[in-house]
Amino acid sequence: MENLYTFFKNMRKDWPLFLFPIIVCLAFASIFIGNEQTVFVSRIQVQSRGDRQWDSLSIPVYQTILKNPTVIRSAQIALKKDYNIAVSQAQLVASVTTKPVVHGNAMVIAATARDPELATAMGKQVTASMYYTLGTYLPTKDLRIDPRATVKQQGANPVYALLISLLSGLAIGQGLRLLMRRRGKGELDV
């Protein structure tokens, strides 16, 4: 059994067996580095006025309204006016999604972008536009925007990706070195 010192000392002798796997693992890790995205998540709650029950069964129907050109166009105009951000309708449709409601009483709207300010601005404007559009389509319902909007990061941390790829390359190199030693001793005949 090798200790860490002898491992690195012996690795110098067989460096080509370690170099190629490390390069391959680093190249694979580079796919995931730089894909960080910010997700702004907001919620709109829909409640029936008469009996004060949450209208959770109709939320999937309301979610289809989100891609309505009226909602997207008004959000696009508000982004340009309030934040001086010009985004196309296609970019808004691609960046803003709804999550299916398994349980609960709110329609969840998520805006995704590489820039945190852009994700937040798109999420706020699309939520406001959806709120007003639902208000015109559903005059008998009470609507409320949940004040607990969240902003979270998605993607691979570059330090972890590089560390994991380096350790994976070392492990593959060690496996190749052991395989070459066995073949050299004649223990592994194919």
mmCIF file of C-alpha atoms in Angstrom:
data_model
loop_
_atom_site.group_PDB
_atom_site.id
_atom_site.type_symbol
_atom_site.label_atom_id
_atom_site.label_comp_id
_atom_site.label_asym_id
_atom_site.label_seq_id
_atom_site.Cartn_x
_atom_site.Cartn_y
_atom_site.Cartn_z
ATOM 1 C CA MET A 1 0.000 0.000 0.000
ATOM 2 C CA GLU A 2 1.371 3.377 -0.994
ATOM 3 C CA ASN A 3 1.279 6.463 1.118
ATOM 4 C CA LEU A 4 0.757 9.882 -0.367
ATOM 5 C CA TYR A 5 4.475 10.704 -0.606
ATOM 6 C CA THR A 6 5.375 7.504 -2.482
ATOM 7 C CA PHE A 7 2.319 7.909 -4.709
ATOM 8 C CA PHE A 8 3.488 11.309 -5.969
ATOM 9 C CA LYS A 9 7.105 10.146 -6.116
ATOM 10 C CA ASN A 10 6.138 7.135 -8.290
ATOM 11 C CA MET A 11 3.776 9.291 -10.316
ATOM 12 C CA ARG A 12 6.770 11.272 -11.613
ATOM 13 C CA LYS A 13 8.123 8.115 -13.213
ATOM 14 C CA ASP A 14 4.852 7.283 -14.964
ATOM 15 C CA TRP A 15 3.686 10.807 -15.709
ATOM 16 C CA PRO A 16 2.312 10.048 -19.221
ATOM 17 C CA LEU A 17 -0.172 7.594 -17.705
ATOM 18 C CA PHE A 18 -1.524 10.381 -15.492
ATOM 19 C CA LEU A 19 -1.303 13.298 -17.900
ATOM 20 C CA PHE A 20 -3.741 12.053 -20.538
ATOM 21 C CA PRO A 21 -6.571 11.140 -18.100
ATOM 22 C CA ILE A 22 -6.170 14.451 -16.281
ATOM 23 C CA ILE A 23 -6.389 16.380 -19.569
ATOM 24 C CA VAL A 24 -9.470 14.406 -20.658
ATOM 25 C CA CYS A 25 -11.166 14.972 -17.287
ATOM 26 C CA LEU A 26 -10.342 18.699 -17.342
ATOM 27 C CA ALA A 27 -11.719 18.968 -20.881
ATOM 28 C CA PHE A 28 -14.911 17.256 -19.753
ATOM 29 C CA ALA A 29 -15.160 19.593 -16.732
ATOM 30 C CA SER A 30 -14.795 22.639 -18.976
ATOM 31 C CA ILE A 31 -18.216 21.827 -20.426
ATOM 32 C CA PHE A 32 -19.802 22.570 -17.061
ATOM 33 C CA ILE A 33 -17.696 25.586 -16.117
ATOM 34 C CA GLY A 34 -19.253 28.870 -17.143
ATOM 35 C CA ASN A 35 -22.835 27.604 -17.259
ATOM 36 C CA GLU A 36 -23.869 29.359 -14.070
ATOM 37 C CA GLN A 37 -27.338 30.804 -14.264
ATOM 38 C CA THR A 38 -29.479 32.806 -11.897
ATOM 39 C CA VAL A 39 -33.082 31.769 -11.330
ATOM 40 C CA PHE A 40 -35.607 34.271 -9.958
ATOM 41 C CA VAL A 41 -38.662 32.482 -8.582
ATOM 42 C CA SER A 42 -41.907 34.277 -7.709
ATOM 43 C CA ARG A 43 -45.439 33.090 -6.926
ATOM 44 C CA ILE A 44 -48.945 34.330 -7.670
ATOM 45 C CA GLN A 45 -51.708 33.004 -5.429
ATOM 46 C CA VAL A 46 -55.257 32.728 -6.757
ATOM 47 C CA GLN A 47 -58.153 32.632 -4.288
ATOM 48 C CA SER A 48 -61.909 32.446 -4.770
ATOM 49 C CA ARG A 49 -63.613 35.490 -3.248
ATOM 50 C CA GLY A 50 -66.808 33.951 -1.927
ATOM 51 C CA ASP A 51 -65.635 30.956 0.056
ATOM 52 C CA ARG A 52 -61.998 32.065 0.524
ATOM 53 C CA GLN A 53 -60.636 28.773 -0.785
ATOM 54 C CA TRP A 54 -57.488 28.645 -2.826
ATOM 55 C CA ASP A 55 -58.033 27.924 -6.487
ATOM 56 C CA SER A 56 -55.268 25.338 -6.814
ATOM 57 C CA LEU A 57 -57.127 23.080 -9.275
ATOM 58 C CA SER A 58 -57.257 25.788 -11.953
ATOM 59 C CA ILE A 59 -53.622 26.855 -11.658
ATOM 60 C CA PRO A 60 -52.451 24.629 -14.573
ATOM 61 C CA VAL A 61 -55.001 26.444 -16.747
ATOM 62 C CA TYR A 62 -53.662 29.812 -15.593
ATOM 63 C CA GLN A 63 -50.111 28.721 -16.345
ATOM 64 C CA THR A 64 -50.937 28.494 -20.048
ATOM 65 C CA ILE A 65 -51.746 32.225 -20.002
ATOM 66 C CA LEU A 66 -48.097 32.986 -19.163
ATOM 67 C CA LYS A 67 -46.974 32.419 -22.777
ATOM 68 C CA ASN A 68 -49.809 34.606 -24.062
ATOM 69 C CA PRO A 69 -48.454 37.377 -26.332
ATOM 70 C CA THR A 70 -50.277 39.967 -24.203
ATOM 71 C CA VAL A 71 -48.331 38.986 -21.088
ATOM 72 C CA ILE A 72 -44.995 38.720 -22.882
ATOM 73 C CA ARG A 73 -45.422 41.973 -24.821
ATOM 74 C CA SER A 74 -46.406 44.006 -21.753
ATOM 75 C CA ALA A 75 -43.456 42.552 -19.799
ATOM 76 C CA GLN A 76 -41.137 43.401 -22.697
ATOM 77 C CA ILE A 77 -42.371 47.012 -22.775
ATOM 78 C CA ALA A 78 -42.061 47.315 -18.970
ATOM 79 C CA LEU A 79 -38.493 45.964 -19.050
ATOM 80 C CA LYS A 80 -37.526 48.589 -21.619
ATOM 81 C CA LYS A 81 -39.296 51.399 -19.756
ATOM 82 C CA ASP A 82 -38.370 50.553 -16.134
ATOM 83 C CA TYR A 83 -34.941 48.920 -16.480
ATOM 84 C CA ASN A 84 -33.798 50.047 -19.958
ATOM 85 C CA ILE A 85 -33.346 46.376 -20.897
ATOM 86 C CA ALA A 86 -34.182 45.343 -24.435
ATOM 87 C CA VAL A 87 -35.089 41.656 -24.721
ATOM 88 C CA SER A 88 -36.935 39.952 -27.512
ATOM 89 C CA GLN A 89 -40.223 38.183 -27.013
ATOM 90 C CA ALA A 90 -38.564 34.912 -27.996
ATOM 91 C CA GLN A 91 -35.934 35.395 -25.261
ATOM 92 C CA LEU A 92 -38.642 36.104 -22.690
ATOM 93 C CA VAL A 93 -40.627 33.033 -23.704
ATOM 94 C CA ALA A 94 -37.492 30.881 -23.505
ATOM 95 C CA SER A 95 -36.299 32.347 -20.180
ATOM 96 C CA VAL A 96 -39.550 32.376 -18.225
ATOM 97 C CA THR A 97 -41.247 29.142 -17.237
ATOM 98 C CA THR A 98 -43.772 27.915 -14.730
ATOM 99 C CA LYS A 99 -43.316 24.974 -12.438
ATOM 100 C CA PRO A 100 -46.118 22.442 -12.136
ATOM 101 C CA VAL A 101 -48.010 22.656 -8.873
ATOM 102 C CA VAL A 102 -47.985 19.325 -7.083
ATOM 103 C CA HIS A 103 -49.498 20.755 -3.937
ATOM 104 C CA GLY A 104 -50.024 24.258 -2.697
ATOM 105 C CA ASN A 105 -51.971 27.249 -3.849
ATOM 106 C CA ALA A 106 -49.610 29.300 -5.969
ATOM 107 C CA MET A 107 -48.519 29.504 -9.555
ATOM 108 C CA VAL A 108 -44.707 29.484 -9.584
ATOM 109 C CA ILE A 109 -42.956 31.641 -12.186
ATOM 110 C CA ALA A 110 -39.211 31.163 -12.755
ATOM 111 C CA ALA A 111 -37.018 33.495 -14.841
ATOM 112 C CA THR A 112 -33.566 32.202 -15.791
ATOM 113 C CA ALA A 113 -30.601 34.200 -17.125
ATOM 114 C CA ARG A 114 -26.820 34.339 -16.796
ATOM 115 C CA ASP A 115 -26.977 37.887 -15.438
ATOM 116 C CA PRO A 116 -28.588 38.060 -11.960
ATOM 117 C CA GLU A 117 -30.009 41.547 -12.589
ATOM 118 C CA LEU A 118 -31.576 40.437 -15.869
ATOM 119 C CA ALA A 119 -33.144 37.357 -14.258
ATOM 120 C CA THR A 120 -34.554 39.468 -11.427
ATOM 121 C CA ALA A 121 -35.882 42.155 -13.759
ATOM 122 C CA MET A 122 -37.485 39.620 -16.110
ATOM 123 C CA GLY A 123 -39.006 37.693 -13.208
ATOM 124 C CA LYS A 124 -40.475 40.797 -11.589
ATOM 125 C CA GLN A 125 -41.892 42.217 -14.802
ATOM 126 C CA VAL A 126 -43.364 38.944 -16.062
ATOM 127 C CA THR A 127 -44.916 38.301 -12.635
ATOM 128 C CA ALA A 128 -46.451 41.782 -12.583
ATOM 129 C CA SER A 129 -47.687 41.418 -16.157
ATOM 130 C CA MET A 130 -49.155 37.992 -15.363
ATOM 131 C CA TYR A 131 -50.792 39.396 -12.238
ATOM 132 C CA TYR A 132 -52.558 42.176 -14.169
ATOM 133 C CA THR A 133 -53.503 39.863 -17.034
ATOM 134 C CA LEU A 134 -54.990 37.310 -14.641
ATOM 135 C CA GLY A 135 -56.830 40.163 -12.933
ATOM 136 C CA THR A 136 -58.575 41.065 -16.194
ATOM 137 C CA TYR A 137 -59.339 37.424 -17.068
ATOM 138 C CA LEU A 138 -60.481 36.503 -13.544
ATOM 139 C CA PRO A 139 -62.383 39.452 -12.069
ATOM 140 C CA THR A 140 -64.099 37.243 -9.466
ATOM 141 C CA LYS A 141 -60.831 35.948 -7.978
ATOM 142 C CA ASP A 142 -58.507 37.471 -5.415
ATOM 143 C CA LEU A 143 -54.938 37.516 -6.672
ATOM 144 C CA ARG A 144 -51.847 38.086 -4.585
ATOM 145 C CA ILE A 145 -48.158 38.184 -5.463
ATOM 146 C CA ASP A 146 -46.228 36.333 -2.785
ATOM 147 C CA PRO A 147 -43.628 38.743 -1.347
ATOM 148 C CA ARG A 148 -41.150 35.908 -0.730
ATOM 149 C CA ALA A 149 -39.458 35.793 -4.130
ATOM 150 C CA THR A 150 -36.197 33.855 -4.201
ATOM 151 C CA VAL A 151 -33.011 34.218 -6.220
ATOM 152 C CA LYS A 152 -30.751 31.186 -6.516
ATOM 153 C CA GLN A 153 -27.712 30.181 -8.529
ATOM 154 C CA GLN A 154 -27.603 27.079 -10.703
ATOM 155 C CA GLY A 155 -24.537 25.535 -12.261
ATOM 156 C CA ALA A 156 -21.247 23.939 -11.429
ATOM 157 C CA ASN A 157 -18.780 25.676 -9.150
ATOM 158 C CA PRO A 158 -15.483 25.962 -11.103
ATOM 159 C CA VAL A 159 -13.317 25.031 -8.099
ATOM 160 C CA TYR A 160 -15.284 21.842 -7.443
ATOM 161 C CA ALA A 161 -15.346 20.933 -11.128
ATOM 162 C CA LEU A 162 -11.573 21.327 -11.426
ATOM 163 C CA LEU A 163 -10.902 19.462 -8.180
ATOM 164 C CA ILE A 164 -13.158 16.554 -9.116
ATOM 165 C CA SER A 165 -11.685 16.324 -12.607
ATOM 166 C CA LEU A 166 -8.137 16.379 -11.218
ATOM 167 C CA LEU A 167 -8.916 13.645 -8.686
ATOM 168 C CA SER A 168 -10.714 11.590 -11.330
ATOM 169 C CA GLY A 169 -7.739 11.921 -13.677
ATOM 170 C CA LEU A 170 -5.368 10.802 -10.913
ATOM 171 C CA ALA A 171 -7.586 7.814 -10.111
ATOM 172 C CA ILE A 172 -7.766 6.777 -13.775
ATOM 173 C CA GLY A 173 -3.993 7.225 -14.099
ATOM 174 C CA GLN A 174 -3.420 5.061 -11.020
ATOM 175 C CA GLY A 175 -5.684 2.404 -12.518
ATOM 176 C CA LEU A 176 -3.724 2.505 -15.769
ATOM 177 C CA ARG A 177 -0.439 2.293 -13.870
ATOM 178 C CA LEU A 178 -1.611 -0.768 -11.927
ATOM 179 C CA LEU A 179 -2.862 -2.371 -15.138
ATOM 180 C CA MET A 180 0.496 -1.778 -16.828
ATOM 181 C CA ARG A 181 2.352 -3.250 -13.855
ATOM 182 C CA ARG A 182 0.209 -6.395 -13.928
ATOM 183 C CA ARG A 183 0.782 -6.803 -17.623
ATOM 184 C CA GLY A 184 4.494 -6.322 -17.109
ATOM 185 C CA LYS A 185 4.575 -9.054 -14.464
ATOM 186 C CA GLY A 186 2.540 -11.438 -16.630
ATOM 187 C CA GLU A 187 -0.360 -11.625 -14.143
ATOM 188 C CA LEU A 188 -2.872 -10.466 -16.687
ATOM 189 C CA ASP A 189 -2.735 -12.534 -19.835
ATOM 190 C CA VAL A 190 -5.280 -11.782 -22.492
#
